[in-house]
Amino acid sequence: MASTKRSVPQAMTYEDSVHLWGRIWTASAIFMFLMVPLAISVRYQAFPPFQDVLKGLLGVAPVFWTVGIIEVLTYAPMLGTGGTYLAFVTGSLSTLKVPCALNAMEGAGAKAGTEEAEVISTIAIATSSLVTTLVIALGVFGIRFLQPVLENPGLKPAFDAIMPALMGALGLVYISKNWKLAIAPLLFMICLFLLMPSLSSSVGILVPVGAIIAYVAGRLMQRGRKD
Amino acid sequence: MNFSPNSPFMYVICGIVILFVIAQSIFFLVRALRQAKVLKMDQKMIRRTISASAIFTIAPALAILIGVISLSQFLGLPLPWLRLSVLGALTYELPAAQSAASAMNLHSTSELVTDPVTFSAISWVMTLGILSGIVVVLFGLRKIQKGVVSIQEKDSSKGTLLTDSLFLGMISAFSGLLFADIRSGLPGFIPLAVALVSMVCMGLCGLLIRKAGWQWLEQYALPLCMLCGMAAAIPLTSWMGGV
């Protein structure tokens, strides 16, 4: 009797399962996000003219669609698989999720791309998402009490300064670790923003430019060492 | 049907999506915690990661809440609550709302929208205008990760350089941004001064970690320095004429 060989399904690795579940959650999230404007339109019989939506989109989509694609390419290798799936659903990437994940990996001594970094980054981003949601929900339901405090003109400079306060500390950590590699992109960006301050609204697009400059400078240094 | 941006219906649909995002975060958190046990990672360090990430998040989350409050004067509370709890960011949501409003011939964003068609158009634009990233993640993340891994496997020095360059690309772009306003005079130096305070604070934390052996500070140094920088921004803004 001819023996029949059964192919034994291989156990899924952690990364494979993160991709599988990540895709399921992401596809469901896109569906849920689209359902909100659809539900508003159906409930109130308020379908806006297509050309008006298109006109509104033309004001933001060219920049933000580009930024969105660039963010995936630049942040995905830093955040790992689970962190990327979660961070792109929960948003506030450059001001919150990316620095939070970098801080957690740095504190745990985990290098981006390793299994440990994958786990740490996912834990940091998930925690950050839950805390953000909780803070905003508490604020929404306690808005009467919080609004006078949060909108106090005396505190405004502090909330306006989140990004500089974050970049000072984070910059010192990463630039001191790799200062030779940091010189070229840093000088380029300082000169660029001094000459064209209006670019500050599209800083996201400049992240890969900085990365390319650092990479080219790094390759030149590697070649210099070989010669 | 009477329309109000603050109607119970709006709270319910936005609440459902927010609950979905909470469920996703818990799902990924639990799986990562289980994997940490499989990899035999130090559980104390995992607990420190959770508490440090939670502390780090509070100040930026309060800034997001201020964004929700400011947008609520125009769009009511539920929609900004949803938009800033998921997907987008403050830097995107306001321009998107403004762009949609002006397409509908509404030029003031200081009054509550009462027309359902205008409100619906704004919600469509805010949703569609930021979807590119998440769509690329859905269809392309696996390929991107494979590409990075193959570079690392072919030549590990190139792979390390690529990761370091991506980190420095982000740091240098956002650090360069600190210089954007300095040509406008003394108030333009405020972001730079705040960054310097935060940098000095991080330097001190580094010394305490290395010289005094305060290893516990490692995870909390960034949120602590960020809060110091933010606190310093209040007197600095007053001295440098930012208000």
XYZ file of C-alpha atoms in Angstrom:
470
model
C 0.000 0.000 0.000
C 1.370 3.315 -1.001
C 2.017 5.422 2.013
C 0.365 8.820 1.936
C 2.474 11.653 3.241
C 0.640 14.289 5.181
C 2.208 17.686 5.273
C 2.462 18.644 8.923
C 1.578 22.311 9.361
C 4.518 24.132 10.860
C 3.913 26.041 14.063
C 3.520 29.735 13.401
C 6.349 31.900 14.708
C 5.559 34.839 16.996
C 6.283 37.253 14.159
C 4.019 35.377 11.721
C 1.188 35.439 14.219
C 1.724 39.171 14.874
C 1.463 39.799 11.109
C -1.699 37.686 10.878
C -3.439 39.345 13.835
C -2.020 42.747 12.918
C -3.614 42.544 9.469
C -6.950 41.384 10.878
C -7.029 44.221 13.442
C -5.812 46.826 10.937
C -8.370 45.856 8.266
C -11.107 45.934 10.924
C -9.869 49.321 12.158
C -10.000 50.820 8.644
C -13.557 49.469 8.299
C -14.568 50.945 11.688
C -13.001 54.348 10.884
C -14.897 54.538 7.568
C -18.144 53.540 9.265
C -18.147 56.723 11.380
C -18.659 59.287 8.568
C -20.936 56.800 6.808
C -23.101 56.412 9.940
C -23.311 60.214 10.305
C -24.320 60.591 6.638
C -26.978 57.850 6.850
C -28.425 58.830 10.245
C -28.850 62.517 9.361
C -29.518 61.972 5.628
C -26.514 64.207 5.078
C -24.442 62.957 2.158
C -22.058 65.767 1.175
C -21.482 66.486 -2.541
C -18.576 64.372 -3.813
C -16.775 67.387 -5.301
C -16.845 69.204 -1.926
C -15.245 66.241 -0.163
C -12.688 66.034 -2.965
C -11.977 69.771 -2.661
C -11.481 69.406 1.095
C -9.247 66.369 0.570
C -7.080 68.215 -1.960
C -6.188 70.667 0.813
C -4.649 67.981 3.026
C -4.252 64.644 1.247
C -1.220 65.460 -0.982
C 0.870 66.303 2.089
C -0.570 63.886 4.647
C -0.786 60.865 2.332
C 2.888 61.409 1.484
C 3.779 61.846 5.167
C 1.781 58.694 6.023
C 3.690 56.557 3.493
C 7.054 58.003 4.548
C 6.231 57.405 8.221
C 5.639 53.699 7.571
C 8.974 53.350 5.749
C 10.953 55.203 8.434
C 9.227 54.143 11.652
C 8.454 50.472 10.900
C 12.094 49.287 11.246
C 12.338 51.167 14.572
C 9.018 50.063 16.074
C 9.000 46.413 15.020
C 6.003 44.483 13.718
C 3.489 44.588 16.601
C 4.426 48.159 17.522
C 3.891 49.347 13.932
C 0.460 47.704 13.532
C -0.687 49.248 16.809
C 0.950 52.673 16.463
C -0.536 53.328 13.023
C -4.044 52.637 14.338
C -3.666 54.712 17.489
C -1.871 57.703 15.876
C 0.226 60.550 17.369
C 3.368 58.831 16.096
C 6.197 61.353 16.167
C 5.016 63.223 19.259
C 4.189 60.202 21.387
C 4.389 56.584 20.208
C 7.833 56.633 18.551
C 9.659 58.480 21.409
C 7.845 56.277 23.941
C 8.992 53.082 22.179
C 12.557 54.418 21.738
C 12.738 55.335 25.430
C 11.506 51.876 26.446
C 13.991 50.067 24.165
C 16.833 52.289 25.368
C 15.916 51.686 29.017
C 15.686 47.931 28.481
C 18.929 47.839 26.494
C 17.134 46.219 23.543
C 18.458 46.936 20.048
C 15.915 47.621 17.296
C 15.323 44.567 15.134
C 15.816 42.004 17.913
C 13.043 39.838 19.404
C 13.401 41.620 22.752
C 13.024 45.050 21.115
C 9.905 43.804 19.285
C 8.322 42.821 22.612
C 9.402 45.969 24.493
C 8.246 48.302 21.706
C 4.809 46.612 21.537
C 4.399 46.801 25.334
C 5.395 50.501 25.374
C 3.067 51.470 22.496
C 0.126 49.465 23.879
C 0.581 51.032 27.335
C 0.904 54.492 25.816
C -2.271 53.986 23.723
C -4.260 52.831 26.754
C -3.062 55.734 28.925
C -3.750 58.287 26.163
C -7.266 56.932 25.653
C -7.882 56.988 29.406
C -6.574 60.563 29.855
C -8.655 61.857 26.932
C -11.780 59.979 28.117
C -11.386 61.332 31.655
C -10.882 64.797 30.195
C -13.953 64.542 27.967
C -16.204 63.447 30.829
C -14.652 65.861 33.320
C -14.315 68.730 30.864
C -16.096 71.221 33.136
C -13.432 70.785 35.806
C -10.414 70.360 33.542
C -11.033 73.021 30.901
C -10.179 76.027 33.141
C -6.949 74.327 34.288
C -5.781 73.119 30.886
C -6.673 76.367 29.140
C -4.996 78.481 31.815
C -2.791 80.954 29.872
C -0.035 80.440 32.469
C 0.324 76.778 31.473
C 0.145 77.363 27.714
C 3.932 77.798 27.222
C 4.533 74.425 28.910
C 2.174 72.550 26.571
C 3.549 74.447 23.559
C 7.029 73.232 24.514
C 6.415 69.465 24.540
C 8.326 68.809 21.307
C 11.454 70.882 22.185
C 11.488 69.381 25.705
C 11.271 65.903 24.218
C 13.847 66.476 21.483
C 16.424 68.003 23.866
C 16.531 64.898 26.054
C 16.039 62.307 23.309
C 18.504 64.115 21.022
C 21.250 64.038 23.659
C 20.836 60.264 24.094
C 20.941 59.378 20.400
C 23.393 62.026 19.202
C 25.928 61.232 21.957
C 25.706 57.510 21.090
C 26.552 58.147 17.450
C 27.773 61.724 17.214
C 29.986 61.270 14.136
C 27.045 59.924 12.150
C 24.758 62.671 13.512
C 26.863 65.676 12.431
C 25.946 65.746 8.704
C 22.133 65.342 8.972
C 21.986 67.686 11.965
C 23.922 70.467 10.224
C 21.849 70.000 7.074
C 18.550 70.267 8.988
C 19.671 73.308 11.018
C 20.707 75.154 7.821
C 17.530 74.077 6.025
C 15.190 75.334 8.765
C 17.181 78.560 9.149
C 16.843 79.235 5.421
C 13.294 77.943 5.002
C 11.332 78.163 8.285
C 8.099 77.467 6.388
C 9.190 73.812 6.065
C 8.323 73.286 9.733
C 4.787 72.268 8.739
C 6.132 69.331 6.721
C 8.877 68.077 9.001
C 7.638 64.485 8.574
C 8.756 64.495 4.934
C 12.271 65.526 6.009
C 12.832 62.519 8.293
C 13.885 60.174 5.435
C 16.038 62.981 3.966
C 17.945 63.105 7.272
C 18.158 59.296 7.286
C 19.594 59.206 3.743
C 22.206 61.860 4.625
C 23.216 59.903 7.751
C 23.396 56.645 5.759
C 25.547 58.173 2.997
C 27.825 59.799 5.600
C 28.089 56.463 7.422
C 29.016 54.556 4.223
C 31.674 57.173 3.401
C 33.112 56.792 6.918
C 33.120 52.977 6.570
C 34.951 53.230 3.225
C 37.408 55.750 4.684
C 38.231 53.313 7.492
C 38.786 50.450 4.972
C 41.136 52.597 2.831
C -33.941 64.651 12.270
C -32.412 67.284 14.558
C -28.660 67.324 14.324
C -26.179 68.167 17.041
C -22.417 67.389 17.020
C -22.860 66.573 20.736
C -25.829 64.205 20.340
C -25.945 60.849 22.191
C -25.741 59.158 18.765
C -22.346 60.788 18.151
C -21.095 59.677 21.583
C -22.242 56.099 20.895
C -20.600 55.683 17.460
C -17.364 57.363 18.562
C -17.394 55.360 21.813
C -17.686 52.073 19.885
C -14.595 52.856 17.780
C -12.622 53.952 20.864
C -13.577 50.684 22.634
C -12.342 48.792 19.563
C -8.961 50.553 19.745
C -8.726 49.825 23.503
C -9.437 46.143 22.755
C -6.689 46.088 20.122
C -4.181 47.662 22.519
C -5.029 45.120 25.253
C -4.786 42.247 22.735
C -1.283 43.263 21.586
C -0.181 44.033 25.158
C -1.218 40.581 26.430
C 0.466 38.790 23.514
C 3.699 40.770 23.987
C 3.680 40.034 27.739
C 3.278 36.302 27.000
C 6.116 36.446 24.475
C 8.301 38.198 27.065
C 7.802 35.173 29.326
C 8.623 32.782 26.452
C 11.869 34.708 25.827
C 12.558 34.618 29.593
C 12.895 38.392 29.743
C 13.375 40.031 33.141
C 9.848 40.614 34.482
C 10.983 43.515 36.669
C 12.247 45.279 33.553
C 8.920 44.590 31.801
C 7.024 46.162 34.733
C 9.401 49.153 34.625
C 8.744 49.492 30.869
C 4.989 49.619 31.499
C 5.185 52.181 34.300
C 7.756 54.364 32.484
C 5.678 54.328 29.270
C 2.562 55.262 31.233
C 4.325 58.160 32.989
C 5.934 59.330 29.743
C 2.514 59.423 28.045
C 0.698 61.659 30.551
C 2.091 65.068 29.466
C 1.651 64.524 25.688
C -1.816 63.056 26.361
C -2.781 66.240 28.224
C -1.593 68.241 25.200
C -3.824 66.054 22.991
C -6.703 66.716 25.410
C -6.179 70.464 24.972
C -6.487 69.830 21.222
C -9.770 67.984 21.812
C -11.080 70.933 23.846
C -10.057 73.499 21.219
C -11.590 71.481 18.351
C -14.773 70.903 20.404
C -15.767 74.563 20.003
C -16.046 73.863 16.270
C -16.968 70.160 16.026
C -18.497 69.313 19.409
C -16.825 66.855 21.767
C -17.361 63.306 20.375
C -15.731 63.677 16.931
C -12.493 65.380 18.173
C -12.426 62.839 21.028
C -12.478 60.024 18.482
C -10.149 61.646 15.969
C -7.455 62.396 18.532
C -7.764 58.995 20.268
C -7.072 57.136 17.012
C -5.082 57.397 13.784
C -4.501 61.137 13.490
C -2.593 63.805 15.352
C -3.364 67.372 16.330
C -1.105 68.686 13.558
C -3.360 66.969 11.008
C -6.896 67.157 12.398
C -7.248 70.956 12.512
C -5.983 71.616 8.941
C -8.188 68.750 7.697
C -11.270 70.200 9.416
C -10.431 73.693 8.118
C -9.894 72.438 4.564
C -13.230 70.596 4.532
C -15.045 73.555 6.113
C -13.713 75.995 3.532
C -14.715 73.574 0.721
C -18.245 73.853 2.160
C -17.937 77.693 2.242
C -17.633 77.807 6.032
C -14.723 80.054 6.910
C -14.942 80.351 10.686
C -13.759 77.497 12.891
C -14.714 79.240 16.129
C -18.446 78.472 15.977
C -20.115 75.091 16.413
C -21.080 73.411 13.119
C -24.840 72.956 13.066
C -25.353 71.882 9.456
C -25.292 68.052 9.188
C -24.025 68.043 5.572
C -21.069 70.284 6.457
C -20.334 68.165 9.526
C -20.546 64.989 7.476
C -18.163 66.431 4.829
C -15.673 67.368 7.572
C -15.810 63.871 9.070
C -15.244 62.270 5.627
C -12.227 64.505 4.878
C -10.706 63.982 8.361
C -11.048 60.207 7.928
C -9.907 59.816 4.309
C -7.076 62.361 4.459
C -4.969 60.316 6.884
C -5.624 56.745 5.734
C -2.500 56.277 3.573
C -0.192 55.177 6.410
C -2.505 52.537 7.812
C -3.269 51.181 4.308
C 0.465 50.847 3.560
C 0.888 49.064 6.924
C -1.929 46.660 6.028
C -0.572 45.685 2.623
C 3.145 46.468 2.790
C 4.508 46.041 6.322
C 5.563 42.415 5.816
C 7.516 43.350 2.648
C 9.170 46.319 4.380
C 10.229 44.152 7.342
C 11.552 41.455 4.974
C 13.563 44.090 3.082
C 15.164 45.356 6.290
C 15.948 41.796 7.458
C 17.506 40.880 4.089
C 19.775 43.968 4.236
C 20.814 42.972 7.772
C 21.485 39.362 6.727
C 23.506 40.309 3.633
C 25.745 42.766 5.444
C 25.259 43.307 9.171
C 27.248 46.562 9.184
C 24.939 47.975 6.473
C 21.893 46.817 8.440
C 23.088 48.462 11.668
C 23.952 51.623 9.750
C 20.466 51.666 8.179
C 18.721 51.413 11.588
C 21.014 54.036 13.160
C 20.427 56.344 10.171
C 16.647 56.056 10.537
C 16.888 57.007 14.225
C 19.177 59.939 13.443
C 16.998 61.017 10.504
C 14.120 61.530 12.909
C 16.232 63.168 15.629
C 17.980 65.532 13.192
C 14.753 66.615 11.428
C 12.981 67.423 14.698
C 16.126 69.006 16.196
C 16.501 71.205 13.113
C 12.920 72.334 13.666
C 14.056 73.985 16.928
C 15.928 76.548 14.791
C 12.999 77.400 12.508
C 11.905 80.566 14.323
C 15.177 82.017 15.602
C 15.341 84.624 12.828
C 12.147 86.160 14.253
C 14.025 87.478 17.317
C 14.391 86.512 20.973
C 11.023 84.670 21.336
C 12.157 82.453 18.457
C 14.939 81.096 20.691
C 12.444 79.721 23.270
C 12.232 76.189 21.740
C 16.030 76.024 21.640
C 16.323 77.195 25.278
C 13.721 74.625 26.384
C 15.603 71.878 24.527
C 18.858 72.946 26.214
C 17.254 72.739 29.687
C 15.921 69.278 28.889
C 19.333 68.267 27.467
C 21.199 69.434 30.603
C 18.667 67.566 32.729
C 19.282 64.397 30.674
C 23.043 64.880 31.080
C 22.581 65.038 34.873
C 20.407 61.912 34.797
C 23.113 60.149 32.769
C 25.689 61.064 35.414
C 23.434 59.809 38.218
C 22.836 56.526 36.365
C 26.519 55.919 35.582
C 28.352 57.434 38.547
C 25.848 57.023 41.380
C 24.456 53.707 40.133
C 20.848 54.915 39.997
C 19.848 52.291 37.389
C 16.126 52.673 38.200
C 16.302 56.203 36.748
C 17.138 54.909 33.261
C 13.501 54.284 32.232
C 12.152 57.439 33.900
C 14.837 59.898 32.762
C 13.085 60.892 29.512
C 9.654 61.737 31.021
C 11.377 63.508 33.922
C 13.562 65.643 31.624
C 10.630 66.373 29.364
C 8.607 67.661 32.339
C 11.597 69.781 33.486
C 11.847 71.288 30.000
C 8.111 71.983 29.906
C 8.190 73.572 33.376
C 11.177 75.712 32.346
C 9.219 76.908 29.294
C 6.902 78.917 31.586
C 9.550 81.333 33.026
C 11.592 81.217 29.782
C 8.575 82.350 27.742
C 7.946 85.140 30.222
C 11.619 86.300 30.185
C 12.135 85.968 26.460
C 8.922 87.726 25.567
C 7.007 84.829 24.074
C 3.666 85.981 25.560
